Each structure stands twice: as C-alpha cells, then as structure tokens.
Short mmCIF file of C-alpha atoms and ligand atoms in Angstrom, two decimals:
data_model
loop_
_atom_site.label_atom_id
_atom_site.label_comp_id
_atom_site.label_asym_id
_atom_site.label_seq_id
_atom_site.Cartn_x
_atom_site.Cartn_y
_atom_site.Cartn_z
CA UNK H 65 -16.73 31.28 162.88
CA UNK H 66 -14.13 29.90 160.47
CA UNK H 67 -14.87 31.62 157.15
CA UNK H 68 -12.98 28.98 155.16
CA UNK H 69 -10.76 31.49 153.34
CA UNK H 70 -7.40 31.00 155.04
CA UNK H 71 -4.66 31.50 152.43
CA UNK H 72 -6.93 33.26 149.93
CA UNK H 73 -5.70 36.49 148.34
CA UNK H 74 -7.84 39.61 148.54
CA UNK H 75 -7.53 42.96 146.79
CA UNK H 76 -9.36 45.63 148.77
CA UNK H 77 -9.50 48.88 146.80
CA UNK H 78 -9.47 52.22 148.59
CA UNK H 79 -8.75 50.64 151.95
CA UNK H 80 -6.30 52.85 153.82
CA UNK H 81 -9.18 54.37 155.81
CA UNK H 82 -12.87 53.93 156.51
CA UNK H 83 -15.06 51.12 155.23
CA UNK H 84 -12.45 49.69 152.86
CA UNK H 85 -9.97 49.48 155.70
CA UNK H 86 -12.54 47.70 157.89
CA UNK H 87 -13.07 45.11 155.13
CA UNK H 88 -9.30 44.61 154.83
CA UNK H 89 -8.97 44.10 158.59
CA UNK H 90 -11.67 41.43 158.69
CA UNK H 91 -10.33 39.60 155.64
CA UNK H 92 -6.85 39.62 157.20
CA UNK H 93 -8.35 38.31 160.44
CA UNK H 94 -10.00 35.52 158.42
CA UNK H 95 -6.56 34.43 157.20
CA UNK H 96 -6.33 36.11 153.81
CA UNK H 97 -3.30 37.71 152.25
CA UNK H 98 -4.56 41.24 151.71
CA UNK H 99 -3.60 43.97 149.25
CA UNK H 100 -4.53 47.36 150.68
CA UNK H 101 -4.72 50.54 148.66
CA UNK H 102 -4.99 54.32 148.88
CA UNK H 103 -3.37 57.34 147.28
CA UNK H 104 -1.66 58.73 150.37
CA UNK H 105 1.34 56.40 150.77
CA UNK H 106 2.10 57.39 154.37
CA UNK H 107 -1.45 56.73 155.61
CA UNK H 108 -1.53 53.49 153.63
CA UNK H 109 1.77 52.21 155.07
CA UNK H 110 0.55 52.97 158.59
CA UNK H 111 -2.68 51.07 157.93
CA UNK H 112 -0.81 48.11 156.45
CA UNK H 113 1.49 47.95 159.48
CA UNK H 114 -1.46 48.16 161.89
CA UNK H 115 -3.35 45.35 160.13
CA UNK H 116 -0.21 43.18 160.10
CA UNK H 117 0.30 43.88 163.80
CA UNK H 118 -3.32 43.15 164.72
CA UNK H 119 -3.81 40.00 162.63
CA UNK H 120 -0.40 38.57 161.71
CA UNK H 121 -1.57 38.43 158.07
CA UNK H 122 0.55 39.22 155.03
CA UNK H 123 -0.51 42.72 153.98
CA UNK H 124 0.80 44.33 150.79
CA UNK H 125 0.42 48.09 150.39
CA UNK H 126 -0.18 49.47 146.90
CA UNK H 127 -0.19 53.26 146.87
CA UNK H 128 -2.11 54.12 143.70
CA UNK H 129 -5.21 55.79 142.31
CA UNK H 130 -7.63 52.93 141.67
CA UNK H 131 -9.47 55.05 139.10
CA UNK H 132 -6.49 55.00 136.71
CA UNK H 133 -5.32 52.12 134.48
CA UNK H 134 -1.85 52.42 136.07
CA UNK H 135 -3.38 52.10 139.54
CA UNK H 136 -5.28 49.00 138.49
CA UNK H 137 -2.11 47.56 136.93
CA UNK H 138 -0.27 48.09 140.21
CA UNK H 139 -3.01 46.33 142.20
CA UNK H 140 -2.98 43.35 139.85
CA UNK H 141 0.80 43.21 139.85
CA UNK H 142 0.67 42.80 143.64
CA UNK H 143 -1.98 40.06 143.30
CA UNK H 144 -2.21 38.70 139.74
CA UNK H 145 -4.73 35.99 140.66
CA UNK H 146 -6.96 37.35 143.42
CA UNK H 147 -9.62 35.13 144.98
CA UNK H 148 -11.44 38.11 146.46
CA UNK H 149 -12.00 41.63 145.11
CA UNK H 150 -13.57 44.37 147.18
CA UNK H 151 -14.42 47.27 144.90
CA UNK H 152 -14.36 50.63 146.63
CA UNK H 153 -13.56 54.22 145.70
CA UNK H 154 -14.35 57.70 146.89
CA UNK H 155 -17.93 58.77 146.17
CA UNK H 156 -18.86 61.94 144.28
CA UNK H 157 -19.09 65.07 146.44
CA UNK H 158 -22.49 66.45 147.48
CA UNK H 159 -23.83 68.70 144.70
CA UNK H 160 -27.08 70.09 143.34
CA UNK H 161 -27.69 67.98 140.22
CA UNK H 162 -28.14 71.20 138.19
CA UNK H 163 -24.55 72.15 138.94
CA UNK H 164 -23.04 68.95 137.51
CA UNK H 165 -21.50 69.64 134.11
CA UNK H 166 -20.59 66.88 131.68
CA UNK H 167 -17.07 66.55 133.12
CA UNK H 168 -18.39 66.10 136.67
CA UNK H 169 -21.06 63.65 135.50
CA UNK H 170 -18.54 61.52 133.65
CA UNK H 171 -16.10 61.59 136.58
CA UNK H 172 -18.79 60.20 138.89
CA UNK H 173 -19.88 57.53 136.44
CA UNK H 174 -16.28 56.50 135.78
CA UNK H 175 -15.31 56.43 139.47
CA UNK H 176 -18.32 54.55 140.79
CA UNK H 177 -19.38 52.44 137.81
CA UNK H 178 -16.69 52.08 135.15
CA UNK H 179 -13.72 51.51 137.49
CA UNK H 180 -15.28 48.61 139.43
CA UNK H 181 -16.48 47.05 136.15
CA UNK H 182 -12.95 47.30 134.72
CA UNK H 183 -11.55 45.49 137.74
CA UNK H 184 -14.21 42.79 137.51
CA UNK H 185 -13.32 42.32 133.82
CA UNK H 186 -9.69 41.85 134.77
CA UNK H 187 -10.13 39.30 137.58
CA UNK H 188 -13.23 37.30 136.81
CA UNK H 189 -11.98 34.78 134.25
CA UNK H 190 -9.21 33.64 136.60
CA UNK H 191 -11.77 33.22 139.38
CA UNK H 192 -13.96 31.14 137.09
CA UNK H 193 -11.00 28.94 136.11
CA UNK H 194 -10.03 28.42 139.75
CA UNK H 195 -13.67 27.75 140.74
CA UNK H 196 -13.64 30.29 143.54
CA UNK H 197 -14.25 34.02 143.51
CA UNK H 198 -15.88 36.56 145.78
CA UNK H 199 -16.51 40.09 144.55
CA UNK H 200 -18.04 42.64 146.90
CA UNK H 201 -18.87 46.14 145.69
CA UNK H 202 -19.19 48.89 148.26
CA UNK H 203 -21.99 51.10 146.94
CA UNK H 204 -24.36 53.16 149.10
CA UNK H 205 -27.73 53.20 150.79
CA UNK H 206 -28.48 55.96 148.29
CA UNK H 207 -28.98 53.24 145.64
CA UNK H 208 -32.18 52.24 147.47
CA UNK H 209 -33.14 55.51 149.09
CA UNK H 210 -32.09 58.59 147.13
CA UNK H 211 -30.51 61.42 149.11
CA UNK H 212 -30.67 65.00 147.85
CA UNK H 213 -27.26 66.08 146.61
CA UNK H 214 -26.06 62.51 146.08
CA UNK H 215 -27.89 61.94 142.79
CA UNK H 216 -24.71 61.17 140.89
CA UNK H 217 -23.64 58.67 143.53
CA UNK H 218 -27.09 57.01 143.42
CA UNK H 219 -27.16 56.87 139.63
CA UNK H 220 -23.63 55.60 139.02
CA UNK H 221 -23.90 52.95 141.74
CA UNK H 222 -27.34 51.82 140.59
CA UNK H 223 -25.80 51.50 137.12
CA UNK H 224 -23.03 49.31 138.55
CA UNK H 225 -25.60 47.18 140.38
CA UNK H 226 -27.62 46.65 137.21
CA UNK H 227 -24.57 45.94 135.08
CA UNK H 228 -23.16 43.32 137.42
CA UNK H 229 -26.54 41.68 138.13
CA UNK H 230 -26.35 39.79 134.84
CA UNK H 231 -22.62 39.13 135.19
CA UNK H 232 -23.25 37.56 138.62
CA UNK H 233 -25.64 35.01 137.13
CA UNK H 234 -23.20 34.20 134.34
CA UNK H 235 -20.46 33.07 136.76
CA UNK H 236 -22.50 31.58 139.62
CA UNK H 237 -21.92 28.00 138.39
CA UNK H 238 -18.19 28.49 138.87
CA UNK H 239 -18.58 29.39 142.58
CA UNK H 240 -17.90 33.04 141.79
CA UNK H 241 -20.25 35.46 143.53
CA UNK H 242 -20.84 39.19 143.09
CA UNK H 243 -22.64 41.12 145.79
CA UNK H 244 -23.17 44.70 146.94
CA UNK H 245 -22.87 46.24 150.37
CA UNK H 246 -24.94 49.41 150.81
CA UNK H 247 -23.69 51.49 153.73
CA UNK H 248 -25.95 53.88 155.58
CA UNK H 249 -24.21 56.35 157.91
CA UNK H 250 -20.94 54.86 159.17
CA UNK H 251 -18.51 56.73 161.38
CA UNK H 252 -15.70 57.40 158.89
CA UNK H 253 -13.74 60.43 157.67
CA UNK H 254 -16.24 60.83 154.81
CA UNK H 255 -19.19 60.96 157.19
CA UNK H 256 -17.35 63.38 159.48
CA UNK H 257 -16.57 65.76 156.60
CA UNK H 258 -20.22 65.59 155.40
CA UNK H 259 -21.41 66.44 158.91
CA UNK H 260 -18.92 69.33 159.16
CA UNK H 261 -20.04 70.71 155.77
CA UNK H 262 -23.72 70.52 156.82
CA UNK H 263 -22.89 72.24 160.12
CA UNK H 264 -21.00 75.04 158.36
CA UNK H 265 -23.96 75.53 156.00
CA UNK H 266 -26.35 75.90 158.95
CA UNK H 267 -23.92 77.81 161.17
CA UNK H 268 -24.22 75.29 164.01
CA UNK H 269 -21.62 73.07 165.75
CA UNK H 270 -20.74 69.80 163.97
CA UNK H 271 -21.54 67.80 167.11
CA UNK H 272 -25.11 69.15 167.03
CA UNK H 273 -25.61 67.91 163.46
CA UNK H 274 -24.00 64.55 164.31
CA UNK H 275 -26.27 64.11 167.34
CA UNK H 276 -29.39 64.95 165.29
CA UNK H 277 -28.39 62.37 162.70
CA UNK H 278 -27.66 59.71 165.31
CA UNK H 279 -31.04 60.33 166.95
CA UNK H 280 -32.76 60.23 163.53
CA UNK H 281 -31.53 56.67 162.90
CA UNK H 282 -33.67 53.85 164.33
CA UNK H 283 -30.55 52.37 165.94
CA UNK H 284 -29.83 55.73 167.60
CA UNK H 285 -26.23 55.75 166.41
CA UNK H 286 -23.89 55.68 163.44
CA UNK H 287 -22.56 52.36 162.22
CA UNK H 288 -19.18 51.10 163.38
CA UNK H 289 -16.95 50.32 160.35
CA UNK H 290 -16.01 47.02 162.05
CA UNK H 291 -19.64 45.92 161.66
CA UNK H 292 -19.40 46.65 157.95
CA UNK H 293 -16.09 44.80 157.62
CA UNK H 294 -17.56 41.71 159.27
CA UNK H 295 -20.45 41.62 156.77
CA UNK H 296 -17.96 41.96 153.93
CA UNK H 297 -15.83 39.09 155.24
CA UNK H 298 -18.91 36.87 155.49
CA UNK H 299 -19.87 37.60 151.87
CA UNK H 300 -16.32 36.57 150.95
CA UNK H 301 -16.50 33.35 152.96
CA UNK H 302 -16.63 29.82 151.61
CA UNK H 303 -20.06 29.48 153.24
CA UNK H 304 -21.51 32.41 151.23
CA UNK H 305 -21.20 30.65 147.87
CA UNK H 306 -24.99 30.53 147.35
CA UNK H 307 -25.46 34.27 147.92
CA UNK H 308 -25.01 36.21 144.70
CA UNK H 309 -26.37 39.29 142.97
CA UNK H 310 -27.62 40.62 146.31
CA UNK H 311 -27.61 44.14 147.74
CA UNK H 312 -27.22 44.14 151.52
CA UNK H 313 -28.26 47.38 153.15
CA UNK H 314 -26.48 48.08 156.45
CA UNK H 315 -28.06 51.22 157.85
CA UNK H 316 -29.42 50.64 161.36
CA UNK H 317 -32.94 50.37 159.92
CA UNK H 318 -33.00 53.81 158.29
CA UNK H 319 -34.54 52.53 155.05
CA UNK H 320 -38.26 52.55 155.78
CA UNK H 321 -39.39 49.84 153.35
CA UNK H 322 -40.47 46.33 154.30
CA UNK H 323 -38.67 44.54 151.45
N1 NAP O 424 -19.25 56.30 155.48
C1 NAP O 424 -20.49 56.35 155.12
O1 NAP O 424 -21.35 56.67 155.93
C2 NAP O 424 -20.90 56.01 153.69
C3 NAP O 424 -22.27 55.99 153.39
C4 NAP O 424 -22.66 55.68 152.09
C5 NAP O 424 -21.71 55.42 151.13
N2 NAP O 424 -20.38 55.45 151.46
C6 NAP O 424 -19.44 55.16 150.38
O2 NAP O 424 -18.54 54.16 150.78
C7 NAP O 424 -17.26 54.39 150.19
C8 NAP O 424 -16.20 54.45 151.29
O3 NAP O 424 -16.53 55.52 152.15
P1 NAP O 424 -15.71 55.83 153.49
O4 NAP O 424 -16.68 56.50 154.40
O5 NAP O 424 -14.98 54.63 153.94
O6 NAP O 424 -14.68 56.93 152.95
P2 NAP O 424 -13.35 57.52 153.63
O7 NAP O 424 -13.39 57.33 155.10
O8 NAP O 424 -13.22 58.89 153.07
O9 NAP O 424 -12.18 56.58 153.05
C9 NAP O 424 -11.96 56.56 151.67
C10 NAP O 424 -10.78 55.63 151.39
O10 NAP O 424 -10.66 55.51 149.99
C11 NAP O 424 -9.35 55.88 149.59
N3 NAP O 424 -9.46 56.43 148.24
C12 NAP O 424 -10.26 57.45 147.84
N4 NAP O 424 -10.11 57.67 146.51
C13 NAP O 424 -9.21 56.75 146.07
C14 NAP O 424 -8.65 56.46 144.81
N5 NAP O 424 -8.98 57.17 143.71
N6 NAP O 424 -7.75 55.44 144.71
C15 NAP O 424 -7.41 54.74 145.79
N7 NAP O 424 -7.90 54.96 147.03
C16 NAP O 424 -8.80 55.95 147.16
C17 NAP O 424 -8.90 56.87 150.65
O11 NAP O 424 -7.49 56.99 150.70
P3 NAP O 424 -6.73 58.21 149.91
O12 NAP O 424 -7.57 59.44 150.12
O13 NAP O 424 -5.37 58.27 150.55
O14 NAP O 424 -6.67 57.79 148.48
C18 NAP O 424 -9.44 56.18 151.89
O15 NAP O 424 -8.63 55.09 152.25
C19 NAP O 424 -17.38 55.70 149.40
O16 NAP O 424 -17.65 55.40 148.06
C20 NAP O 424 -18.58 56.37 150.03
O17 NAP O 424 -19.23 57.23 149.14
C21 NAP O 424 -19.97 55.75 152.70
#
C-alpha cells in the first residue's frame, strides 16, 4: 500500500531501539526522510545505518536527550519543519506508588506528558500552515488497563491523552491529526528487562516468566515491534487524515473490554 508520504520529513523521538525504531523503519520504508534519536550515540548511529541500508531513505541521527530543551532544539535543528512527529520516551520504572516522592512524580509527568506536549507546541503551527501534519504519541496499554507498579506511567500518559484530545480537534480542519498508540507487551529491551526483574523477584528463570506472559495473552505471544511500526506508519499516511484524537490499543487482545 502506498501511504502517500514519500518525501515527507519525520521526527521519531527515542527511536534507536524498540518501538520507536520500528516506527522509524516503517516511515523510512514509506519514503520519508527520518530523524532518529537516542542518547547512546553509538547505538543510534548503528540504527541509522541499518535503516538507511534496509530502505535507502535519508536518515539523520540526532544523539540527544529528548526530555531536555537542548535535545528538543537539536531535533528541530535537524528537521525545522517536520510533517510527522512520533512522540516517544522511556517510561517510568516500575514502583509502588507509595515510594514515589515528589521528584520521582514530577520526573514521570515531565517525561511522559510535558515533553511530548512541548514538542507538539513547537511543530504544530507549521503543520497547520502547510496543511499536513501527523502526530503519533506512543503511550501504553496501561492508559486503558492500569497495571500495578505502573501508576505513574498510566497517570502521566492519560494526562497527555486528555490534553491533546482538545488540541487534536482544534487542528483537524488543517489536515493535522493527533493520535495515540497504546502498546501491550512488545518484544523490546524494555519488556525483556521487566521480565528479568520479575524473574529475579520470584527467583525463577526469565524464560519461565516470559512463557507465562506469552501464554496469558490471547494471541499466545508478545507483539513484534514491526507490527507496531506498521500501525504507526498508517496513522501517518495521507489516507489517515480523517482519523484523529484516537487511542489505538495494540495488545493481542489482552484488554478484556468490548469497546
Ligand atoms: N515494549 C513494551 O512492551 C511497552 C509496553 C507498554 C508501553 N511501552 C512504552 O513504549 C515506549 C517505548 O518502549 P520500548 O519498549 O520501545 O523501550 P526500549 O526498547 O527500552 O527503547 C527505548 C528507546 O528510547 C530511547 N530513549 C530512552 N530515553 C530517551 C531520552 N530521554 N531521550 C532520547 N531517547 C531516549 C532509547 O535509547 P537510549 O537509551 O540510548 O536513549 C531507546 O532507543 C516507552 O515509553 C514504554 O514505556 C512499551
């Protein structure tokens, strides 16, 4: 399927590994010029080279912390007028909510709510002027189905979803859309480290915990990041211009609700 975005420029935050990387790959495959990002410059450069090699796309690597104003400046210097923004960042670590002091609470809210809003503020007027914009926010299934120990993640991301819900309606006339992708369990470094931590806590092998979790999902497996990247690319397509303000859960059916 031709997604109608050949020649568009995309900033994909936090994309040297995992779900962000998968989004960058699919946008590059769709013909976009892609800015990839991560803090570890060596990993990022390797990712950029691999995406160039696999897709032939122009891929610009910006090694920076997306949570800082300097990091955001660097991303926008590499792509001052992006057509597509994929907001992504590390999520807060697992923690009992009682153990979160004010500093930890604010760090989670800044990282998963304030930072993506700041980037939207910086790119959206240009998108409106150019009459094309696609903003996808990677949040979490925990927005819809709370998970113990991820309360800060759920709260900050739900805050982002609520904040941008009104913004999405305010720019829809200009062919600028804002949507949310809610990952369930996808096979990434983050998932692997969560599984290892759970296994250590129980004193059992990591593979045992992983197998239990795979079996507990209706699809009987973890998600493949490539599946996530493909959904992201579709939301960024020309054809997706009438989809806005939506939260798409991609979790193999784990969420038990009907709607
Ligand atoms: N995988 C899942 O099953 C799952 C489920 C629900 C929600 N999520 C959420 O989805 C998001 C992506 O998860 P993932 O599984 O893809 O994680 P991951 O495999 O750990 O990858 C995280 C990526 O983000 C980059 N990154 C982290 N902090 C950054 C920062 N401050 N500035 C720039 N880049 C940064 C990392 O590179 P550097 O470390 O080099 O900076 C890496 O490229 C997270 O918010 C996570 O909470 C994931």
